[in-house]
CSV table of C-alpha atoms in Angstrom, one decimal:
chain,number,residue,atom,x,y,z
A,250,LEU,CA,-0.1,-0.1,-0.1
A,251,THR,CA,2.6,2.3,0.6
A,252,VAL,CA,4.1,1.7,-2.5
A,253,ALA,CA,1.0,2.1,-4.4
A,254,ALA,CA,0.7,5.2,-2.7
A,255,PHE,CA,4.1,6.8,-3.5
A,256,LEU,CA,3.8,5.7,-7.7
A,257,LEU,CA,0.1,7.4,-7.5
A,258,ARG,CA,1.6,10.2,-6.0
A,259,ALA,CA,4.5,10.3,-8.1
A,260,LEU,CA,2.2,9.9,-11.1
A,261,TRP,CA,0.1,12.3,-9.9
A,262,SER,CA,2.7,15.0,-10.1
A,263,TRP,CA,4.2,14.1,-13.1
A,264,LEU,CA,0.8,14.9,-14.9
A,265,LYS,CA,0.6,17.9,-13.4
A,266,ARG,CA,4.4,19.1,-14.8
A,267,ARG,CA,2.6,18.1,-18.1
A,268,ALA,CA,0.1,19.7,-18.5
A,269,ARG,CA,1.6,23.3,-17.3
A,270,ASP,CA,4.6,22.5,-19.4
A,271,PRO,CA,4.0,19.8,-22.1
A,272,GLY,CA,6.9,19.9,-24.0
A,273,ALA,CA,9.0,19.1,-21.7
A,274,ALA,CA,10.4,15.4,-20.6
A,275,ALA,CA,10.5,14.7,-17.2
A,276,PRO,CA,11.2,11.3,-15.1
A,277,LEU,CA,8.4,9.7,-13.5
A,278,VAL,CA,10.4,9.1,-10.0
A,279,ALA,CA,12.8,11.6,-8.9
A,280,ARG,CA,16.3,10.3,-9.9
A,281,SER,CA,18.1,9.6,-6.4
A,282,ARG,CA,22.2,9.2,-6.4
A,283,PHE,CA,23.0,5.1,-7.4
A,284,HIS,CA,23.9,3.7,-4.5
A,285,ALA,CA,25.8,0.4,-4.2
A,286,ALA,CA,23.4,-0.7,-1.4
A,287,ASP,CA,20.8,-0.3,-4.2
A,288,THR,CA,22.6,-2.9,-6.2
A,289,ALA,CA,23.4,-5.0,-2.7
A,290,VAL,CA,19.8,-5.1,-1.6
A,291,PHE,CA,18.7,-5.8,-5.4
A,292,LEU,CA,21.4,-9.2,-5.7
A,293,PHE,CA,20.3,-10.2,-2.9
A,294,THR,CA,16.2,-10.2,-4.3
A,295,VAL,CA,17.8,-11.8,-6.9
A,296,VAL,CA,19.4,-14.9,-5.4
A,297,ALA,CA,16.3,-15.4,-2.9
A,298,THR,CA,14.1,-15.9,-5.8
A,299,LEU,CA,15.9,-17.5,-8.1
A,300,SER,CA,16.6,-20.8,-5.3
A,301,LEU,CA,12.4,-21.0,-5.6
A,302,LEU,CA,13.8,-24.1,-8.2
A,303,PHE,CA,15.2,-25.4,-5.8
A,304,THR,CA,12.7,-25.9,-2.7
A,305,ALA,CA,11.5,-28.9,-1.4
A,306,ARG,CA,8.7,-26.9,-0.3
A,307,LEU,CA,7.2,-24.8,-1.9
A,308,ASP,CA,4.7,-23.3,-0.2
A,309,VAL,CA,6.6,-22.2,3.1
A,310,ALA,CA,9.5,-20.7,1.0
A,311,THR,CA,6.7,-18.6,-1.4
A,312,ASN,CA,4.8,-17.3,1.9
A,313,GLU,CA,8.7,-16.3,4.0
A,314,TRP,CA,9.7,-15.1,-0.2
A,315,ARG,CA,6.8,-12.9,0.4
A,316,THR,CA,7.1,-11.4,3.8
A,317,VAL,CA,11.0,-11.6,4.7
A,318,ILE,CA,11.9,-10.8,0.8
A,319,PHE,CA,10.1,-9.6,-1.7
A,320,VAL,CA,7.6,-7.1,0.8
A,321,PRO,CA,11.3,-6.2,3.2
A,322,ALA,CA,12.2,-4.8,-0.9
A,323,LEU,CA,9.5,-2.8,-1.6
A,324,PHE,CA,10.4,-0.3,1.4
A,325,TYR,CA,13.6,-0.6,0.7
A,326,LEU,CA,12.7,0.4,-3.0
A,327,ALA,CA,10.0,3.3,-1.3
A,328,PHE,CA,12.4,4.6,0.7
A,329,ARG,CA,14.8,5.5,-1.8
A,330,GLY,CA,12.5,6.7,-3.9
A,331,ILE,CA,10.5,9.0,-1.5
A,332,GLN,CA,13.6,10.1,-0.7
A,333,PRO,CA,12.9,12.0,2.8
A,334,ARG,CA,13.9,15.6,4.2
A,335,GLN,CA,15.6,15.9,7.4
A,336,LYS,CA,12.2,16.5,8.7
A,337,GLU,CA,10.1,13.9,7.7
A,338,MET,CA,13.2,11.8,8.4
A,339,TRP,CA,12.9,12.6,12.5
A,340,VAL,CA,9.6,10.9,12.3
A,341,ILE,CA,10.7,8.6,10.8
A,342,LEU,CA,13.1,7.6,13.4
A,343,ASP,CA,10.7,8.7,15.8
A,344,ALA,CA,7.9,6.4,14.7
A,345,TRP,CA,10.6,3.7,14.4
A,346,VAL,CA,11.7,4.0,17.8
A,347,LEU,CA,8.2,4.6,19.7
A,348,GLY,CA,7.1,0.8,17.7
A,349,ALA,CA,10.0,-0.4,20.3
A,350,VAL,CA,8.7,1.5,23.1
A,351,LEU,CA,5.0,-0.2,22.9
A,352,VAL,CA,6.4,-3.5,22.7
A,353,ALA,CA,8.4,-3.3,25.8
A,354,LEU,CA,5.9,-1.6,27.5
A,355,ILE,CA,3.2,-4.3,26.4
A,356,GLY,CA,5.4,-6.7,28.1
A,357,LEU,CA,5.9,-5.1,31.0
A,358,GLY,CA,2.5,-4.5,31.4
A,359,GLN,CA,2.5,-8.6,31.1
A,360,TYR,CA,5.2,-9.2,33.3
A,361,ALA,CA,3.5,-7.0,35.9
A,362,THR,CA,0.6,-9.2,35.2
A,363,GLY,CA,1.5,-12.8,35.1
A,364,SER,CA,0.8,-13.5,31.2
A,365,ASN,CA,1.7,-14.3,28.5
A,366,LEU,CA,5.5,-15.3,29.9
A,367,ILE,CA,7.8,-18.3,29.5
A,368,THR,CA,8.9,-20.4,32.6
A,369,ALA,CA,13.1,-21.1,31.4
A,370,GLU,CA,15.1,-23.3,34.0
A,371,GLY,CA,14.8,-22.9,37.6
A,372,GLY,CA,11.4,-21.6,37.3
A,373,LEU,CA,12.7,-18.1,36.1
A,374,LEU,CA,10.1,-16.4,34.2
A,375,ARG,CA,11.2,-14.4,30.7
A,376,LEU,CA,9.2,-11.4,29.0
A,377,ARG,CA,7.6,-12.3,25.4
A,378,SER,CA,5.8,-8.9,24.6
A,379,ILE,CA,3.6,-9.4,20.9
A,380,TYR,CA,6.1,-12.0,20.4
A,381,GLY,CA,6.4,-15.9,20.8
A,382,SER,CA,10.1,-15.9,22.0
A,383,PRO,CA,11.8,-14.1,24.9
A,384,ASN,CA,15.0,-14.3,22.0
A,385,ASN,CA,12.8,-12.2,20.1
A,386,VAL,CA,12.1,-9.6,21.9
A,387,ALA,CA,15.2,-9.0,22.2
A,388,LEU,CA,16.3,-9.2,19.0
A,389,TYR,CA,14.5,-6.0,18.1
A,390,LEU,CA,14.8,-4.1,21.0
A,391,ASN,CA,18.7,-4.8,20.9
A,392,ARG,CA,18.4,-2.5,17.7
A,393,ILE,CA,16.6,0.2,18.7
A,394,LEU,CA,18.7,0.3,22.5
A,395,PRO,CA,22.4,1.7,21.0
A,396,LEU,CA,20.0,4.7,19.1
A,397,LEU,CA,18.5,5.7,21.9
A,398,ALA,CA,22.2,5.9,24.3
A,399,SER,CA,23.5,7.1,21.3
A,400,MET,CA,21.6,10.4,21.4
A,401,ILE,CA,22.0,10.9,24.8
A,402,LEU,CA,25.3,10.6,24.7
A,403,LEU,CA,25.7,12.4,21.2
A,404,GLY,CA,22.7,15.1,20.7
A,405,GLN,CA,23.6,18.4,21.8
A,406,GLY,CA,21.2,20.7,20.6
A,407,GLN,CA,18.6,18.2,19.8
A,408,GLY,CA,16.2,19.5,22.4
A,409,ARG,CA,13.2,17.4,23.6
A,410,ARG,CA,13.2,14.5,21.4
A,411,ARG,CA,17.7,13.9,23.2
A,412,TRP,CA,15.7,13.8,26.8
A,413,LEU,CA,12.8,11.9,25.6
A,414,TYR,CA,14.7,9.4,24.0
A,415,GLY,CA,16.9,9.2,27.0
A,416,ALA,CA,13.2,7.7,28.4
A,417,ALA,CA,12.4,5.7,25.7
A,418,ILE,CA,15.8,4.1,27.4
A,419,LEU,CA,14.0,3.2,31.1
A,420,PRO,CA,10.9,1.3,29.5
A,421,LEU,CA,13.8,-0.7,27.1
A,422,GLY,CA,16.0,-1.5,28.9
A,423,LEU,CA,13.9,-3.6,31.0
A,424,ALA,CA,12.4,-5.2,28.7
A,425,LEU,CA,15.1,-6.6,27.2
A,426,LEU,CA,16.8,-7.6,31.2
A,427,LEU,CA,13.6,-9.2,31.8
A,428,THR,CA,13.8,-11.5,28.3
A,429,PHE,CA,16.9,-13.4,30.0
A,430,SER,CA,18.1,-13.5,27.1
A,431,LYS,CA,22.0,-14.8,26.7
A,432,GLY,CA,22.8,-13.4,23.5
A,433,GLY,CA,20.6,-10.3,23.5
A,434,LEU,CA,22.0,-9.5,27.2
A,435,LEU,CA,25.7,-11.4,27.3
A,436,LEU,CA,26.8,-10.1,23.3
A,437,GLY,CA,24.0,-8.0,21.6
A,438,VAL,CA,23.6,-5.5,24.0
A,439,PRO,CA,27.1,-4.6,25.5
A,440,ALA,CA,29.0,-4.4,21.8
A,441,GLY,CA,26.4,-2.3,21.1
A,442,LEU,CA,26.6,0.0,24.2
A,443,LEU,CA,30.3,-0.6,23.5
A,444,VAL,CA,30.2,0.7,19.8
A,445,VAL,CA,27.9,4.2,21.1
A,446,PHE,CA,30.3,4.8,23.5
A,447,TRP,CA,33.5,4.1,21.3
A,448,ILE,CA,32.6,6.2,19.3
A,449,TRP,CA,31.2,9.3,21.7
A,450,GLN,CA,34.9,8.9,23.5
A,451,LYS,CA,36.4,9.4,20.0
A,452,HIS,CA,34.1,12.4,19.0
A,453,ASN,CA,35.5,14.1,21.8
A,454,ASP,CA,39.3,13.6,21.8
A,455,ARG,CA,39.6,10.9,24.6
A,456,SER,CA,40.9,7.3,24.6
A,457,PRO,CA,37.9,5.0,25.0
A,458,TRP,CA,40.6,1.9,26.3
A,459,PRO,CA,40.3,3.2,30.5
A,460,TRP,CA,36.3,3.4,30.2
A,461,THR,CA,36.2,0.4,28.5
A,462,ILE,CA,39.1,-1.8,30.6
A,463,ALA,CA,36.4,-0.5,32.7
A,464,PHE,CA,33.1,-1.3,31.8
A,465,ILE,CA,34.8,-4.9,30.8
A,466,ALA,CA,35.6,-5.4,34.7
A,467,LEU,CA,32.1,-4.0,36.3
A,468,GLY,CA,30.6,-7.2,33.4
A,469,ALA,CA,32.3,-9.4,34.5
A,470,ALA,CA,32.1,-8.8,38.0
A,471,ALA,CA,27.8,-8.3,37.7
A,472,LEU,CA,27.5,-11.8,35.7
A,473,PHE,CA,29.7,-13.1,38.5
A,474,VAL,CA,27.6,-12.0,40.9
A,475,ALA,CA,24.3,-13.5,39.4
A,476,SER,CA,25.5,-16.0,38.5
A,477,GLN,CA,25.1,-16.7,42.7
A,478,VAL,CA,21.4,-17.1,42.1
A,479,PRO,CA,20.5,-20.2,41.0
A,480,ALA,CA,18.1,-19.5,38.6
A,481,LEU,CA,20.1,-17.1,36.9
A,482,ALA,CA,23.0,-19.5,37.3
A,483,GLN,CA,21.2,-21.8,35.2
A,484,ARG,CA,19.8,-19.5,32.9
A,485,LEU,CA,23.3,-18.1,32.2
A,486,ASP,CA,25.3,-22.1,31.9
A,487,LEU,CA,26.6,-22.2,28.1
A,488,PHE,CA,27.2,-25.6,28.9
A,489,GLY,CA,23.6,-26.5,30.2
A,490,THR,CA,21.0,-28.1,27.9
A,491,THR,CA,20.8,-25.1,26.1
A,492,GLY,CA,23.9,-25.2,24.8
A,493,VAL,CA,23.8,-28.7,24.1
A,494,PHE,CA,20.8,-28.3,21.6
A,495,ARG,CA,22.9,-25.8,20.0
A,496,LEU,CA,26.0,-27.7,19.2
A,497,ASN,CA,23.9,-30.1,18.0
A,498,LEU,CA,21.8,-28.4,16.0
A,499,TRP,CA,25.3,-26.6,14.2
A,500,ARG,CA,26.9,-29.9,14.1
A,501,ALA,CA,23.3,-30.9,11.5
A,502,SER,CA,23.2,-27.4,10.0
A,503,LEU,CA,26.7,-28.7,8.7
A,504,GLU,CA,25.7,-31.6,7.0
A,505,MET,CA,22.8,-29.6,5.8
A,506,ILE,CA,25.2,-27.2,3.8
A,507,ARG,CA,27.0,-30.2,2.9
A,508,GLU,CA,24.2,-32.1,0.9
A,509,HIS,CA,22.9,-28.7,-0.9
A,510,PRO,CA,25.7,-26.7,-1.0
A,511,LEU,CA,24.5,-23.8,-3.9
A,512,TRP,CA,21.3,-22.9,-3.4
A,513,GLY,CA,20.4,-24.7,0.3
A,514,VAL,CA,17.3,-26.4,1.3
A,515,GLY,CA,15.1,-23.0,0.5
A,516,LEU,CA,13.2,-20.4,2.4
A,517,ASP,CA,11.9,-21.5,5.6
A,518,ASN,CA,11.8,-25.1,4.8
A,519,PHE,CA,15.1,-25.6,7.2
A,520,LEU,CA,12.1,-27.4,10.0
A,521,TYR,CA,10.9,-29.7,7.6
A,522,ALA,CA,14.6,-30.8,5.8
A,523,TYR,CA,16.0,-31.1,10.2
A,524,ARG,CA,13.5,-32.4,12.1
A,525,GLY,CA,12.6,-35.2,9.1
A,526,ARG,CA,16.1,-36.9,8.1
A,527,TYR,CA,19.1,-34.0,9.8
A,528,ILE,CA,18.2,-33.7,13.9
A,529,LEU,CA,21.0,-36.1,15.4
A,530,ALA,CA,19.8,-38.4,18.6
A,531,GLY,CA,20.7,-36.1,21.8
A,532,ALA,CA,18.8,-33.2,19.9
A,533,TRP,CA,15.7,-35.4,19.6
A,534,GLN,CA,14.1,-33.4,23.0
A,535,GLU,CA,14.0,-30.0,20.5
A,536,PRO,CA,13.1,-31.3,17.0
A,537,ASP,CA,10.5,-27.6,16.0
A,538,LEU,CA,13.2,-25.4,15.5
A,539,ASN,CA,12.3,-24.1,12.1
A,540,HIS,CA,16.1,-22.6,12.0
A,541,PRO,CA,20.2,-22.4,13.2
A,542,HIS,CA,21.1,-19.9,15.8
A,543,ASN,CA,23.7,-18.6,13.7
A,544,LEU,CA,24.4,-15.9,10.5
A,545,PHE,CA,25.9,-17.5,9.0
A,546,LEU,CA,24.6,-21.0,9.5
A,547,ASP,CA,21.0,-19.2,8.7
A,548,PHE,CA,22.3,-18.1,5.2
A,549,ALA,CA,23.8,-21.3,4.5
A,550,THR,CA,21.1,-23.4,5.4
A,551,ARG,CA,18.5,-21.4,3.4
A,552,LEU,CA,20.1,-19.9,0.7
A,553,GLY,CA,23.3,-21.6,-0.2
A,554,LEU,CA,26.3,-20.2,-1.2
A,555,PHE,CA,24.6,-17.9,-3.7
A,556,GLY,CA,22.8,-16.9,-0.3
A,557,VAL,CA,26.0,-16.5,2.0
A,558,ILE,CA,27.5,-14.1,-0.9
A,559,ALA,CA,24.7,-12.0,-1.8
A,560,GLY,CA,23.8,-11.6,2.0
A,561,GLY,CA,26.8,-10.7,3.3
A,562,TRP,CA,28.1,-8.5,1.1
A,563,LEU,CA,24.4,-6.3,1.9
A,564,ILE,CA,26.0,-6.4,5.6
A,565,TRP,CA,29.5,-5.3,3.8
A,566,VAL,CA,28.0,-2.7,1.9
A,567,LEU,CA,26.1,-1.7,5.5
A,568,LEU,CA,29.0,-1.5,7.9
A,569,CYS,CA,31.2,0.2,4.9
A,570,THR,CA,28.7,2.5,4.7
A,571,LEU,CA,27.9,3.6,8.2
A,572,ARG,CA,32.0,3.8,8.2
A,573,ARG,CA,31.9,7.1,5.9
A,574,VAL,CA,29.7,8.4,7.0
A,575,LEU,CA,30.7,8.8,10.7
A,576,ALA,CA,33.2,10.5,9.4
A,577,THR,CA,31.1,13.0,6.9
A,578,VAL,CA,28.1,13.4,8.7
A,579,SER,CA,27.2,16.9,10.4
A,580,GLU,CA,27.1,17.0,13.9
A,581,ARG,CA,22.6,16.5,14.5
A,582,TRP,CA,23.3,13.0,12.1
A,583,LEU,CA,26.1,11.9,14.0
A,584,PRO,CA,24.2,10.1,16.8
A,585,VAL,CA,21.9,8.2,14.0
A,586,ALA,CA,25.0,7.5,12.5
A,587,ALA,CA,26.8,5.5,16.1
A,588,GLY,CA,23.3,4.7,17.0
A,589,LEU,CA,22.6,2.4,13.9
A,590,SER,CA,26.7,1.5,14.2
A,591,GLY,CA,26.1,0.0,17.5
A,592,ALA,CA,23.0,-1.6,16.5
A,593,MET,CA,24.7,-3.5,14.0
A,594,ALA,CA,27.3,-4.5,15.7
A,595,ALA,CA,24.0,-5.8,18.6
A,596,MET,CA,23.6,-8.1,16.0
A,597,LEU,CA,26.3,-9.6,14.6
A,598,MET,CA,27.0,-10.3,17.7
A,599,HIS,CA,23.8,-11.5,18.9
A,600,VAL,CA,23.0,-14.3,15.7
A,601,LEU,CA,26.0,-15.5,16.4
A,602,VAL,CA,24.2,-18.1,19.0
A,603,ASP,CA,20.2,-16.3,17.3
A,604,HIS,CA,17.8,-15.6,15.2
A,605,SER,CA,19.9,-13.4,11.5
A,606,PHE,CA,17.9,-11.9,9.1
A,607,PHE,CA,14.5,-14.3,7.8
A,608,LEU,CA,11.8,-12.4,10.6
A,609,VAL,CA,9.3,-10.0,9.4
A,610,ASP,CA,10.7,-6.9,11.8
A,611,LEU,CA,14.5,-8.3,11.3
A,612,ALA,CA,14.0,-7.8,7.7
A,613,PHE,CA,11.8,-4.7,7.9
A,614,GLY,CA,14.3,-3.3,10.8
A,615,PHE,CA,17.8,-4.1,8.3
A,616,TYR,CA,16.4,-2.4,5.6
A,617,MET,CA,15.0,0.2,8.3
A,618,MET,CA,18.9,0.4,9.1
A,619,ILE,CA,20.6,0.3,5.8
A,620,GLY,CA,18.0,2.4,4.3
A,621,THR,CA,18.8,5.3,6.9
A,622,ALA,CA,22.6,4.8,6.2
A,623,VAL,CA,22.4,5.9,2.5
A,624,TRP,CA,20.4,8.4,3.2
A,625,LEU,CA,23.2,10.4,5.2
A,626,ASP,CA,25.6,8.6,3.4
A,627,ASN,CA,23.4,11.0,0.1
A,628,LEU,CA,23.6,14.1,2.5
A,629,PRO,CA,25.8,16.9,1.1
A,630,ILE,CA,28.9,17.4,3.1
A,631,GLY,CA,29.7,19.8,5.3
A,632,PRO,CA,28.6,22.1,8.0
A,633,LYS,CA,24.6,22.4,8.0
A,634,ILE,CA,21.6,24.5,9.3
A,635,PRO,CA,20.8,23.3,12.2
A,636,GLU,CA,16.9,22.2,12.3
A,637,GLN,CA,14.6,23.0,15.0
A,638,SER,CA,13.2,19.2,17.3
């Protein structure tokens, strides 16, 4: 619907221009500066589409293709085509943050009333909000928390927005904590916040090393204290039941890749291939896993070697774009660039042990990040007049 509205508006504007000046030759859609990310998104979409020719369960593959490949790509297309102005870009970012706050508040309300919770090892209650799994909550909120922290540290001159984003840290941080997601709390959150802190210190011409070492020591001490609580100790045990399942899952995934190296088993076909053929005897208690809990294995099992190349290039282009933007962006947009860099760090660390891209919210979130990074990269370089918040 958004793409249709975008195209209809472009058509209406084009017709009005033609009516005013019938001899003028104007494009239907205003051309934007070409970016390497455009090619990367297109290539990844093509590879995922071609994989449909090599999948066993076409019904589930086409559904995942529509929801996490094609429609998010349309979102990226509209994002690039609309070319939002700076004030409009803030509206988009504010809405993204507001959505995450609502997810957190729903989860906190459920936790307070004892509804829709997951009971983990040792009777530990885990928040899951609107999701089926607490880990999914952590995966999504991990992409927003660094932006909020960056706005507090680097958002001088942002007015009320700086403090509103800062206030949003409280519900998001508490919701993240109550997910008790090992990947989120031990990998994603520290990595995201550390990158934001590092950029903040460098921006102020201070060495980040002393504080970084202090934070690492503090984190290690907090982890030790938490491990003394019986319920938390079972959850934090890396060699417990969850760890054993992960190892067996990864071994089965490697065997799946060995037998389907080029195109994988297909989009959303992991579940059926895993429990039907590849599950190991040591993992029989958990046969209904639909992804391998690792970034590389997820792309390789779903889309094979071509998917790993296309997906890896997509991530690499985003990383290179953010690195370039951090060196050229204005003071006003530096918090966003730093926040996106922290979000990428959180994502890349968390997805070592969990879902990567192939969920609706994660796919849209990733294209939101890459679309925003490209938008920042296309801003004119040099001093800019600050806008009113």
